Short mmCIF file of C-alpha atoms and ligand atoms in Angstrom, two decimals:
data_model
loop_
_atom_site.label_atom_id
_atom_site.label_comp_id
_atom_site.label_asym_id
_atom_site.label_seq_id
_atom_site.Cartn_x
_atom_site.Cartn_y
_atom_site.Cartn_z
CA MET Z 1 83.02 115.48 125.05
CA GLY Z 2 79.89 113.64 126.21
CA LEU Z 3 79.22 109.92 126.38
CA VAL Z 4 80.34 108.01 123.28
CA SER Z 5 79.28 104.69 121.79
CA SER Z 6 81.59 101.87 122.77
CA THR Z 7 81.55 100.34 119.26
CA PRO Z 8 84.37 102.48 117.77
CA LEU Z 9 86.31 102.34 121.06
CA LEU Z 10 86.27 98.54 121.01
CA GLN Z 11 87.08 98.32 117.31
CA GLU Z 12 90.07 100.60 117.84
CA ALA Z 13 91.17 98.55 120.85
CA ARG Z 14 91.02 95.30 118.86
CA LYS Z 15 92.86 96.83 115.90
CA ASN Z 16 95.70 97.82 118.20
CA GLY Z 17 95.68 94.71 120.40
CA TYR Z 18 94.62 96.19 123.73
CA GLY Z 19 91.50 95.84 125.86
CA ILE Z 20 89.19 98.40 127.47
CA VAL Z 21 88.05 97.71 131.01
CA ALA Z 22 84.34 98.04 131.81
CA PHE Z 23 83.79 98.63 135.50
CA ASN Z 24 80.51 97.90 137.28
CA VAL Z 25 79.91 100.91 139.52
CA HIS Z 26 77.27 101.14 142.23
CA THR Z 27 77.84 104.55 143.82
CA LEU Z 28 78.85 108.03 142.71
CA GLU Z 29 82.20 107.61 144.45
CA MET Z 30 82.97 104.39 142.57
CA MET Z 31 82.13 106.11 139.31
CA GLN Z 32 84.34 109.09 140.11
CA ALA Z 33 87.20 106.81 141.14
CA VAL Z 34 87.29 104.85 137.87
CA VAL Z 35 86.96 108.08 135.89
CA ASP Z 36 89.96 109.49 137.80
CA ALA Z 37 91.89 106.29 137.03
CA ALA Z 38 91.10 106.69 133.32
CA GLU Z 39 92.06 110.36 133.29
CA GLU Z 40 95.33 109.82 135.15
CA SER Z 41 96.36 106.94 132.89
CA ARG Z 42 94.85 108.37 129.67
CA SER Z 43 92.77 105.25 129.15
CA PRO Z 44 89.43 104.96 127.33
CA LEU Z 45 86.75 103.84 129.78
CA ILE Z 46 83.44 101.98 129.90
CA LEU Z 47 81.22 102.70 132.90
CA GLN Z 48 78.86 99.84 133.49
CA SER Z 49 75.74 99.33 135.56
CA THR Z 50 73.77 96.18 136.19
CA VAL Z 51 69.97 96.14 136.17
CA GLY Z 52 70.14 95.97 139.98
CA THR Z 53 72.12 99.21 140.08
CA VAL Z 54 69.71 100.89 137.67
CA LYS Z 55 66.99 100.04 140.20
CA HIS Z 56 69.16 101.05 143.16
CA LEU Z 57 70.38 104.44 141.92
CA GLY Z 58 67.82 105.26 139.24
CA MET Z 59 68.44 105.34 135.50
CA ASP Z 60 68.18 109.15 135.39
CA TYR Z 61 70.77 109.65 138.15
CA LEU Z 62 73.15 107.15 136.56
CA VAL Z 63 72.92 108.75 133.13
CA ALA Z 64 73.20 112.28 134.55
CA CYS Z 65 76.31 111.42 136.60
CA ALA Z 66 77.96 109.57 133.72
CA ARG Z 67 77.21 112.49 131.40
CA VAL Z 68 78.84 114.97 133.77
CA ALA Z 69 81.86 112.67 134.05
CA ALA Z 70 82.13 112.34 130.27
CA GLU Z 71 81.72 116.08 129.67
CA LYS Z 72 84.47 116.94 132.14
CA ALA Z 73 86.79 114.13 131.08
CA THR Z 74 89.45 114.38 128.40
CA VAL Z 75 89.30 110.63 127.69
CA PRO Z 76 86.39 108.89 125.89
CA ILE Z 77 83.76 107.37 128.19
CA ALA Z 78 80.85 105.06 127.30
CA LEU Z 79 77.94 104.04 129.55
CA HIS Z 80 76.95 100.39 129.27
CA LEU Z 81 74.00 98.39 130.62
CA ASP Z 82 75.27 95.00 131.79
CA HIS Z 83 73.31 91.69 131.51
CA CYS Z 84 69.80 92.82 130.73
CA GLN Z 85 67.08 90.37 129.74
CA ASP Z 86 64.27 92.91 129.50
CA PHE Z 87 63.74 94.48 126.05
CA ASP Z 88 61.65 97.39 127.39
CA LEU Z 89 64.27 98.32 130.00
CA ILE Z 90 67.00 98.17 127.34
CA VAL Z 91 65.06 100.55 125.11
CA ARG Z 92 64.40 102.92 128.02
CA CYS Z 93 68.11 102.94 128.90
CA MET Z 94 69.08 103.67 125.30
CA ARG Z 95 66.56 106.52 125.14
CA ALA Z 96 67.79 107.88 128.49
CA GLY Z 97 71.39 108.10 127.26
CA TYR Z 98 73.15 104.73 127.62
CA THR Z 99 75.58 104.39 124.73
CA SER Z 100 75.97 100.62 124.97
CA VAL Z 101 73.69 97.78 126.12
CA MET Z 102 73.91 94.06 126.70
CA ILE Z 103 70.97 91.89 125.75
CA ASP Z 104 71.53 88.68 127.66
CA ALA Z 105 69.31 85.99 126.17
CA SER Z 106 71.92 83.28 126.71
CA MET Z 107 69.57 81.32 128.96
CA HIS Z 108 67.23 80.76 125.99
CA PRO Z 109 67.69 78.31 123.11
CA PHE Z 110 69.91 79.55 120.25
CA GLU Z 111 67.02 80.54 117.98
CA GLU Z 112 65.36 82.64 120.65
CA ASN Z 113 68.67 84.29 121.54
CA VAL Z 114 69.00 85.24 117.85
CA GLN Z 115 65.49 86.75 117.72
CA ARG Z 116 65.81 88.67 120.99
CA THR Z 117 69.25 90.02 120.08
CA LYS Z 118 68.17 91.02 116.57
CA LYS Z 119 65.30 93.05 117.95
CA VAL Z 120 67.67 95.04 120.20
CA VAL Z 121 70.25 95.52 117.43
CA GLU Z 122 67.58 97.08 115.17
CA VAL Z 123 66.66 99.74 117.74
CA ALA Z 124 70.26 100.33 118.81
CA LYS Z 125 71.45 100.90 115.24
CA ALA Z 126 68.96 103.69 114.78
CA LEU Z 127 70.17 105.33 118.01
CA GLY Z 128 73.91 104.81 117.45
CA VAL Z 129 74.21 102.57 120.51
CA ASN Z 130 76.54 99.57 120.85
CA VAL Z 131 75.06 96.11 121.55
CA GLU Z 132 76.68 93.13 123.26
CA ALA Z 133 75.15 89.65 123.33
CA GLU Z 134 76.20 86.42 125.02
CA LEU Z 135 76.60 82.93 123.58
CA GLY Z 136 77.12 79.88 125.73
CA LYS Z 137 76.53 80.48 129.44
CA VAL Z 138 78.97 82.27 131.76
CA GLY Z 139 78.84 80.62 135.20
CA GLY Z 140 78.69 82.34 138.59
CA VAL Z 141 76.61 85.13 140.14
CA GLU Z 142 75.98 88.58 138.66
CA ASP Z 143 73.21 90.59 140.35
CA ASP Z 144 70.29 88.16 140.56
CA ILE Z 145 71.44 86.07 137.58
CA VAL Z 146 72.83 82.83 138.98
CA VAL Z 147 74.34 80.20 136.66
CA ASP Z 148 75.41 77.04 138.43
CA GLU Z 149 78.86 75.75 137.40
CA ALA Z 150 77.24 72.56 136.11
CA ASP Z 151 75.03 74.64 133.77
CA ALA Z 152 77.83 76.85 132.45
CA LEU Z 153 78.36 76.13 128.77
CA LEU Z 154 81.16 77.18 126.42
CA ALA Z 155 80.26 79.02 123.20
CA ASP Z 156 80.38 77.05 119.97
CA PRO Z 157 82.54 78.85 117.31
CA LEU Z 158 80.26 77.91 114.39
CA GLU Z 159 77.20 79.10 116.30
CA CYS Z 160 79.03 82.39 116.94
CA VAL Z 161 79.44 82.89 113.17
CA GLU Z 162 75.77 82.17 112.46
CA PHE Z 163 74.69 84.33 115.40
CA ILE Z 164 76.61 87.36 114.18
CA GLU Z 165 75.48 86.94 110.58
CA ARG Z 166 71.85 86.73 111.61
CA THR Z 167 71.76 89.40 114.33
CA GLY Z 168 74.34 91.93 113.10
CA VAL Z 169 75.46 92.35 116.73
CA PRO Z 170 78.68 94.44 116.84
CA THR Z 171 80.23 92.87 119.98
CA LEU Z 172 80.00 89.36 121.39
CA ALA Z 173 80.60 87.83 124.82
CA PRO Z 174 81.28 84.13 124.19
CA ALA Z 175 81.50 81.91 127.26
CA ILE Z 176 85.09 80.58 127.23
CA GLY Z 177 85.58 79.31 130.77
CA THR Z 178 85.56 82.42 132.96
CA ALA Z 179 82.88 82.97 135.63
CA HIS Z 180 81.35 85.87 137.52
CA GLY Z 181 82.57 86.29 141.10
CA ILE Z 182 85.79 85.15 142.77
CA TYR Z 183 87.35 81.88 141.53
CA LYS Z 184 87.94 79.08 143.98
CA GLY Z 185 91.02 77.96 142.06
CA GLU Z 186 92.36 79.28 138.75
CA PRO Z 187 89.86 79.83 135.94
CA ASN Z 188 89.87 77.15 133.28
CA ILE Z 189 90.05 79.37 130.20
CA ASP Z 190 89.81 77.79 126.75
CA PHE Z 191 92.32 80.02 124.90
CA HIS Z 192 92.10 77.99 121.73
CA ARG Z 193 88.34 78.66 121.65
CA ILE Z 194 88.85 82.43 121.98
CA GLU Z 195 91.30 82.35 119.09
CA GLU Z 196 89.03 80.25 116.93
CA ILE Z 197 85.97 82.40 117.63
CA TYR Z 198 87.82 85.64 116.96
CA ASN Z 199 89.38 84.34 113.76
CA ARG Z 200 85.96 83.32 112.49
CA VAL Z 201 83.91 86.37 113.54
CA GLY Z 202 86.44 89.23 113.50
CA ILE Z 203 84.41 91.51 115.80
CA PRO Z 204 85.52 92.72 119.25
CA LEU Z 205 84.94 90.04 121.91
CA VAL Z 206 84.03 90.65 125.54
CA LEU Z 207 85.59 88.87 128.52
CA HIS Z 208 83.12 88.42 131.37
CA GLY Z 209 84.18 87.49 134.89
CA GLY Z 210 87.30 89.70 134.86
CA SER Z 211 87.83 89.53 138.65
CA GLY Z 212 90.59 87.22 139.81
CA ILE Z 213 91.96 86.13 136.43
CA PRO Z 214 95.78 85.85 136.71
CA ALA Z 215 97.62 88.67 134.90
CA GLU Z 216 99.26 86.57 132.20
CA GLN Z 217 95.91 84.95 131.37
CA VAL Z 218 94.25 88.36 130.97
CA ARG Z 219 97.04 89.44 128.61
CA ARG Z 220 96.61 86.27 126.59
CA CYS Z 221 92.83 86.73 126.32
CA VAL Z 222 93.33 90.31 125.12
CA SER Z 223 95.96 89.29 122.57
CA LEU Z 224 93.60 86.63 121.17
CA GLY Z 225 90.55 88.87 120.61
CA MET Z 226 89.04 90.13 123.86
CA ALA Z 227 88.63 93.90 123.43
CA LYS Z 228 86.57 94.52 126.58
CA MET Z 229 87.04 93.06 130.05
CA ASN Z 230 84.27 93.34 132.66
CA VAL Z 231 85.32 93.85 136.27
CA ALA Z 232 82.68 93.90 139.02
CA THR Z 233 83.46 91.79 142.09
CA GLU Z 234 87.04 92.94 142.73
CA LEU Z 235 86.01 96.59 142.46
CA LYS Z 236 83.08 96.17 144.83
CA ASN Z 237 85.31 94.30 147.28
CA ALA Z 238 88.05 96.96 147.21
CA PHE Z 239 85.47 99.65 147.95
CA SER Z 240 83.76 97.75 150.77
CA GLU Z 241 86.96 96.39 152.37
CA SER Z 242 88.33 99.92 152.60
CA ILE Z 243 85.18 101.16 154.32
CA LYS Z 244 85.26 98.17 156.70
CA GLN Z 245 88.88 99.00 157.55
CA SER Z 246 88.01 102.65 158.20
CA PHE Z 247 85.39 101.57 160.73
CA LEU Z 248 87.81 99.15 162.36
CA ASN Z 249 90.31 102.01 162.69
CA ASP Z 250 87.72 104.40 164.06
CA PRO Z 251 84.30 102.92 164.93
CA SER Z 252 83.06 106.38 165.98
CA GLU Z 253 83.54 108.00 162.55
CA LEU Z 254 80.22 109.39 161.34
CA ASP Z 255 81.27 111.54 158.40
CA PRO Z 256 80.94 109.63 155.10
CA ARG Z 257 83.36 112.03 153.45
CA LYS Z 258 86.10 110.71 155.73
CA TYR Z 259 85.79 107.01 154.93
CA MET Z 260 84.90 107.61 151.28
CA VAL Z 261 88.29 109.20 150.58
CA PRO Z 262 90.33 105.99 151.15
CA ALA Z 263 87.55 103.91 149.55
CA LYS Z 264 87.77 105.99 146.36
CA GLU Z 265 91.55 105.71 146.41
CA ALA Z 266 91.33 101.89 146.72
CA VAL Z 267 88.94 101.70 143.77
CA LYS Z 268 91.13 104.02 141.69
CA GLN Z 269 94.28 101.99 142.33
CA LEU Z 270 92.55 98.72 141.45
CA ALA Z 271 91.05 100.27 138.30
CA LYS Z 272 94.49 101.45 137.20
CA GLN Z 273 95.96 97.97 137.72
CA LYS Z 274 93.27 96.43 135.50
CA MET Z 275 93.68 99.11 132.84
CA GLU Z 276 97.44 98.61 132.73
CA LEU Z 277 96.95 94.86 132.50
CA CYS Z 278 94.72 95.28 129.45
CA GLY Z 279 97.28 97.59 127.84
CA CYS Z 280 95.01 100.61 127.60
CA PHE Z 281 97.27 103.13 129.41
CA GLY Z 282 97.98 106.06 127.09
CA ARG Z 283 95.51 104.94 124.40
CA ALA Z 284 93.06 107.82 124.88
P1 LIG F 301 83.31 89.72 137.92
O1 LIG F 301 82.31 90.01 138.98
O2 LIG F 301 83.88 88.36 138.01
O3 LIG F 301 84.35 90.78 137.83
O4 LIG F 301 82.50 89.73 136.52
C1 LIG F 301 82.04 90.93 136.00
C2 LIG F 301 81.21 90.74 134.80
O5 LIG F 301 81.50 89.95 133.93
C3 LIG F 301 80.01 91.58 134.68
O6 LIG F 301 79.24 91.27 133.57
#
């Protein structure tokens, strides 16, 4: 069916109280594995790439592979650009075929975040592409964006309202206590804040830092307004740990097709777990 915009997918998810998982993929095999997980569980899917992966694989390869996946699939698939600060790159990705983009201007003062987001929303609207923006600051490490825990800042609900009114952004990632990467202890999620923000803005919210959040906390976030959950670190780890294990089992193996089979399986199983957790099994 081709790549679709994630806006209607996320609106539908919110309306029915489930979440769609957006997976950061870095290789063809990782992409195929999450697509297989979506097909087998009949879940809608968001494929996601960071700016670093756009540079690593090439925008054209990423779009071409995601398009093939979406054309063959019987479930809806969107392609999203994660955490991008560069307006020109965002526009190039939209033109190349990305159906969803994140403008991350959360490191700037509120007013500048509004202006930068508004500019992206204007172009995206004309192209039928979803836009996600961030308010507050999500801590941790994602690609080369590093936010120290001391600098992480929770989103202010009233600022969220003003931000959405002024930018027209269709999806919002408010910082609510999660962080990118693996948590040292349990995340300190401000559930009341999620509820308050969602009740005030009424648009699908995005949960960043999806790796390592305990199951019941993910369910609670989804029930309160999170319609999209980003998962990067756990997926990358599952893929790499499997390959490491293959080499421990047989250090002489030289055929990538051999160690990629279990690595794909590990990614697929993890993806299915996350999809089930967000309640999106059978929703496609
Ligand atoms: P994790 O690496 O914690 O899964 O976070 C992913 C994310 O939010 C990407 O934007």
